[in-house]
């Protein structure tokens, strides 16, 4: 089935990316939406960045509305309003920085506080696997945590 010529009438799914500053959320989004691999993206997101991407799942087209939030504490009051209405949330940490993995519990707490009546589907993503030699969080630790939290 070919891609639709217009996305105006496609059902929209809101996907939110959250996690500590520097875990690679923006690079992850750019890789997925624009097929660009950014090795070192030093510019921190201010507030939120927004991208659209059309995807086909089981022969049905959807428009993904991807919200890339700032991970810095000073923007937390801004990003809390973006939680509502999200059908999916990607909780991201940096496998080379254990602190960002430990911060995930705080992100989950914040998500639960601000989510709407229907809880979103949540994924836990360990990012920066291209620098595996600097790994501080094992795949098993990430998987066990995700299982424990129902992610």
PDB file of C-alpha atoms in Angstrom:
ATOM      1  CA  UNK A   1       0.000   0.000   0.000  1.00  0.00           C
ATOM      2  CA  UNK A   2       1.502   3.319  -1.064  1.00  0.00           C
ATOM      3  CA  UNK A   3       1.957   6.329   1.157  1.00  0.00           C
ATOM      4  CA  UNK A   4      -1.037   8.705   1.090  1.00  0.00           C
ATOM      5  CA  UNK A   5      -0.658  11.892  -0.936  1.00  0.00           C
ATOM      6  CA  UNK A   6      -1.925  13.974   1.985  1.00  0.00           C
ATOM      7  CA  UNK A   7      -1.661  13.424   5.722  1.00  0.00           C
ATOM      8  CA  UNK A   8      -4.473  15.822   6.606  1.00  0.00           C
ATOM      9  CA  UNK A   9      -7.047  13.082   7.204  1.00  0.00           C
ATOM     10  CA  UNK A  10      -4.782  10.469   8.760  1.00  0.00           C
ATOM     11  CA  UNK A  11      -5.421   9.502  12.383  1.00  0.00           C
ATOM     12  CA  UNK A  12      -2.812  11.195  14.571  1.00  0.00           C
ATOM     13  CA  UNK A  13      -0.921   9.426  17.349  1.00  0.00           C
ATOM     14  CA  UNK A  14       0.955  11.549  19.875  1.00  0.00           C
ATOM     15  CA  UNK A  15       4.350  10.169  20.895  1.00  0.00           C
ATOM     16  CA  UNK A  16       6.287  11.879  23.682  1.00  0.00           C
ATOM     17  CA  UNK A  17      10.030  11.467  24.339  1.00  0.00           C
ATOM     18  CA  UNK A  18      11.179  12.104  27.893  1.00  0.00           C
ATOM     19  CA  UNK A  19      14.424  11.598  29.778  1.00  0.00           C
ATOM     20  CA  UNK A  20      17.334  13.447  31.289  1.00  0.00           C
ATOM     21  CA  UNK A  21      19.256  16.065  29.380  1.00  0.00           C
ATOM     22  CA  UNK A  22      21.913  14.686  27.064  1.00  0.00           C
ATOM     23  CA  UNK A  23      20.526  11.155  26.637  1.00  0.00           C
ATOM     24  CA  UNK A  24      20.087  11.663  22.895  1.00  0.00           C
ATOM     25  CA  UNK A  25      16.347  12.237  22.506  1.00  0.00           C
ATOM     26  CA  UNK A  26      16.775  14.817  19.738  1.00  0.00           C
ATOM     27  CA  UNK A  27      19.331  12.716  17.874  1.00  0.00           C
ATOM     28  CA  UNK A  28      16.987   9.723  18.188  1.00  0.00           C
ATOM     29  CA  UNK A  29      14.104  11.722  16.671  1.00  0.00           C
ATOM     30  CA  UNK A  30      16.267  13.109  13.862  1.00  0.00           C
ATOM     31  CA  UNK A  31      17.496   9.631  13.018  1.00  0.00           C
ATOM     32  CA  UNK A  32      13.943   8.296  12.879  1.00  0.00           C
ATOM     33  CA  UNK A  33      12.252  11.193  11.061  1.00  0.00           C
ATOM     34  CA  UNK A  34      15.035  12.507   8.798  1.00  0.00           C
ATOM     35  CA  UNK A  35      17.361   9.462   8.626  1.00  0.00           C
ATOM     36  CA  UNK A  36      20.250  11.606   9.917  1.00  0.00           C
ATOM     37  CA  UNK A  37      22.821  10.212  12.319  1.00  0.00           C
ATOM     38  CA  UNK A  38      24.145  12.969  14.570  1.00  0.00           C
ATOM     39  CA  UNK A  39      27.195  11.872  16.563  1.00  0.00           C
ATOM     40  CA  UNK A  40      27.483  14.909  18.807  1.00  0.00           C
ATOM     41  CA  UNK A  41      24.510  17.235  19.090  1.00  0.00           C
ATOM     42  CA  UNK A  42      25.537  19.703  21.786  1.00  0.00           C
ATOM     43  CA  UNK A  43      22.505  21.991  21.408  1.00  0.00           C
ATOM     44  CA  UNK A  44      19.974  21.228  24.157  1.00  0.00           C
ATOM     45  CA  UNK A  45      16.277  21.311  23.326  1.00  0.00           C
ATOM     46  CA  UNK A  46      14.514  24.346  24.760  1.00  0.00           C
ATOM     47  CA  UNK A  47      10.996  23.463  25.856  1.00  0.00           C
ATOM     48  CA  UNK A  48       9.879  21.063  23.148  1.00  0.00           C
ATOM     49  CA  UNK A  49      10.626  20.245  19.523  1.00  0.00           C
ATOM     50  CA  UNK A  50       7.990  18.735  17.283  1.00  0.00           C
ATOM     51  CA  UNK A  51       8.217  16.431  14.249  1.00  0.00           C
ATOM     52  CA  UNK A  52       5.688  14.607  12.086  1.00  0.00           C
ATOM     53  CA  UNK A  53       6.125  11.280  10.364  1.00  0.00           C
ATOM     54  CA  UNK A  54       3.672   9.092   8.458  1.00  0.00           C
ATOM     55  CA  UNK A  55       3.854   5.381   9.237  1.00  0.00           C
ATOM     56  CA  UNK A  56       2.013   2.338   7.960  1.00  0.00           C
ATOM     57  CA  UNK A  57       1.069  -0.377  10.471  1.00  0.00           C
ATOM     58  CA  UNK A  58      -0.705  -3.511   9.252  1.00  0.00           C
ATOM     59  CA  UNK A  59      -1.757  -1.728   6.067  1.00  0.00           C
ATOM     60  CA  UNK A  60      -3.200   1.327   7.867  1.00  0.00           C
ATOM     61  CA  UNK A  61      -1.555   4.741   7.730  1.00  0.00           C
ATOM     62  CA  UNK A  62      -1.084   6.986  10.762  1.00  0.00           C
ATOM     63  CA  UNK A  63       0.481  10.362  11.370  1.00  0.00           C
ATOM     64  CA  UNK A  64       2.939  10.295  14.272  1.00  0.00           C
ATOM     65  CA  UNK A  65       3.167  13.555  16.137  1.00  0.00           C
ATOM     66  CA  UNK A  66       6.530  13.245  17.900  1.00  0.00           C
ATOM     67  CA  UNK A  67       7.187  15.590  20.826  1.00  0.00           C
ATOM     68  CA  UNK A  68      10.861  15.820  21.807  1.00  0.00           C
ATOM     69  CA  UNK A  69      10.934  17.386  25.272  1.00  0.00           C
ATOM     70  CA  UNK A  70      13.731  19.179  27.067  1.00  0.00           C
ATOM     71  CA  UNK A  71      15.409  17.106  29.755  1.00  0.00           C
ATOM     72  CA  UNK A  72      16.764  20.002  31.775  1.00  0.00           C
ATOM     73  CA  UNK A  73      15.138  20.672  35.140  1.00  0.00           C
ATOM     74  CA  UNK A  74      14.450  24.330  34.354  1.00  0.00           C
ATOM     75  CA  UNK A  75      12.048  23.334  31.541  1.00  0.00           C
ATOM     76  CA  UNK A  76      10.078  20.759  33.567  1.00  0.00           C
ATOM     77  CA  UNK A  77       7.192  23.145  34.230  1.00  0.00           C
ATOM     78  CA  UNK A  78       6.801  23.631  30.478  1.00  0.00           C
ATOM     79  CA  UNK A  79       6.974  19.976  29.493  1.00  0.00           C
ATOM     80  CA  UNK A  80       4.407  18.709  32.026  1.00  0.00           C
ATOM     81  CA  UNK A  81       1.576  20.054  29.864  1.00  0.00           C
ATOM     82  CA  UNK A  82       2.748  17.913  26.922  1.00  0.00           C
ATOM     83  CA  UNK A  83       2.008  14.635  28.729  1.00  0.00           C
ATOM     84  CA  UNK A  84      -1.753  14.884  28.339  1.00  0.00           C
ATOM     85  CA  UNK A  85      -3.133  13.155  25.273  1.00  0.00           C
ATOM     86  CA  UNK A  86      -0.006  11.124  24.549  1.00  0.00           C
ATOM     87  CA  UNK A  87      -0.787   7.629  23.304  1.00  0.00           C
ATOM     88  CA  UNK A  88       2.864   6.613  23.581  1.00  0.00           C
ATOM     89  CA  UNK A  89       5.832   7.663  25.676  1.00  0.00           C
ATOM     90  CA  UNK A  90       9.476   6.797  25.114  1.00  0.00           C
ATOM     91  CA  UNK A  91      11.449   6.997  28.368  1.00  0.00           C
ATOM     92  CA  UNK A  92      15.076   7.319  27.340  1.00  0.00           C
ATOM     93  CA  UNK A  93      18.362   6.944  29.183  1.00  0.00           C
ATOM     94  CA  UNK A  94      22.008   6.934  28.117  1.00  0.00           C
ATOM     95  CA  UNK A  95      23.648   3.502  28.543  1.00  0.00           C
ATOM     96  CA  UNK A  96      26.983   5.264  29.141  1.00  0.00           C
ATOM     97  CA  UNK A  97      25.664   7.388  32.031  1.00  0.00           C
ATOM     98  CA  UNK A  98      24.235   5.434  34.963  1.00  0.00           C
ATOM     99  CA  UNK A  99      22.729   8.576  36.510  1.00  0.00           C
ATOM    100  CA  UNK A 100      20.331   8.933  33.548  1.00  0.00           C
ATOM    101  CA  UNK A 101      19.148   5.347  34.116  1.00  0.00           C
ATOM    102  CA  UNK A 102      18.588   6.077  37.802  1.00  0.00           C
ATOM    103  CA  UNK A 103      16.612   9.201  36.822  1.00  0.00           C
ATOM    104  CA  UNK A 104      14.044   7.088  34.921  1.00  0.00           C
ATOM    105  CA  UNK A 105      12.051   6.441  38.121  1.00  0.00           C
ATOM    106  CA  UNK A 106      11.571  10.214  38.523  1.00  0.00           C
ATOM    107  CA  UNK A 107      10.426  10.505  34.900  1.00  0.00           C
ATOM    108  CA  UNK A 108       7.917   7.698  35.481  1.00  0.00           C
ATOM    109  CA  UNK A 109       6.620   9.468  38.593  1.00  0.00           C
ATOM    110  CA  UNK A 110       6.179  12.696  36.643  1.00  0.00           C
ATOM    111  CA  UNK A 111       4.490  10.853  33.758  1.00  0.00           C
ATOM    112  CA  UNK A 112       1.998   9.179  36.104  1.00  0.00           C
ATOM    113  CA  UNK A 113       1.235  12.533  37.715  1.00  0.00           C
ATOM    114  CA  UNK A 114       0.466  14.332  34.438  1.00  0.00           C
ATOM    115  CA  UNK A 115      -0.876  11.622  32.114  1.00  0.00           C
ATOM    116  CA  UNK A 116      -4.522  11.673  31.101  1.00  0.00           C
ATOM    117  CA  UNK A 117      -7.290   9.214  31.965  1.00  0.00           C
ATOM    118  CA  UNK A 118      -5.975   6.615  29.512  1.00  0.00           C
ATOM    119  CA  UNK A 119      -2.375   5.689  30.361  1.00  0.00           C
ATOM    120  CA  UNK A 120      -0.057   5.745  27.347  1.00  0.00           C
ATOM    121  CA  UNK A 121       1.962   2.796  26.095  1.00  0.00           C
ATOM    122  CA  UNK A 122       5.472   3.284  27.526  1.00  0.00           C
ATOM    123  CA  UNK A 123       8.781   2.125  26.113  1.00  0.00           C
ATOM    124  CA  UNK A 124      12.124   2.196  27.895  1.00  0.00           C
ATOM    125  CA  UNK A 125      15.005   2.903  25.511  1.00  0.00           C
ATOM    126  CA  UNK A 126      18.691   2.652  26.319  1.00  0.00           C
ATOM    127  CA  UNK A 127      20.363   5.007  23.851  1.00  0.00           C
ATOM    128  CA  UNK A 128      23.937   5.471  22.592  1.00  0.00           C
ATOM    129  CA  UNK A 129      24.578   1.789  21.934  1.00  0.00           C
ATOM    130  CA  UNK A 130      27.076   2.885  19.282  1.00  0.00           C
ATOM    131  CA  UNK A 131      29.525   3.563  22.148  1.00  0.00           C
ATOM    132  CA  UNK A 132      29.018   0.199  23.856  1.00  0.00           C
ATOM    133  CA  UNK A 133      32.600   0.163  25.170  1.00  0.00           C
ATOM    134  CA  UNK A 134      31.575   2.978  27.563  1.00  0.00           C
ATOM    135  CA  UNK A 135      28.454   1.142  28.769  1.00  0.00           C
ATOM    136  CA  UNK A 136      27.490   1.614  32.439  1.00  0.00           C
ATOM    137  CA  UNK A 137      24.015   0.038  32.239  1.00  0.00           C
ATOM    138  CA  UNK A 138      23.678  -3.501  30.909  1.00  0.00           C
ATOM    139  CA  UNK A 139      20.956  -4.642  28.552  1.00  0.00           C
ATOM    140  CA  UNK A 140      19.763  -7.022  31.270  1.00  0.00           C
ATOM    141  CA  UNK A 141      19.460  -4.187  33.802  1.00  0.00           C
ATOM    142  CA  UNK A 142      17.364  -2.176  31.369  1.00  0.00           C
ATOM    143  CA  UNK A 143      15.192  -5.167  30.478  1.00  0.00           C
ATOM    144  CA  UNK A 144      14.684  -6.122  34.147  1.00  0.00           C
ATOM    145  CA  UNK A 145      13.711  -2.561  35.063  1.00  0.00           C
ATOM    146  CA  UNK A 146      11.268  -2.363  32.143  1.00  0.00           C
ATOM    147  CA  UNK A 147       9.677  -5.677  33.166  1.00  0.00           C
ATOM    148  CA  UNK A 148       9.428  -4.555  36.796  1.00  0.00           C
ATOM    149  CA  UNK A 149       7.697  -1.280  35.850  1.00  0.00           C
ATOM    150  CA  UNK A 150       5.467  -2.737  33.128  1.00  0.00           C
ATOM    151  CA  UNK A 151       7.149  -0.817  30.324  1.00  0.00           C
TER     152      UNK A 151
END
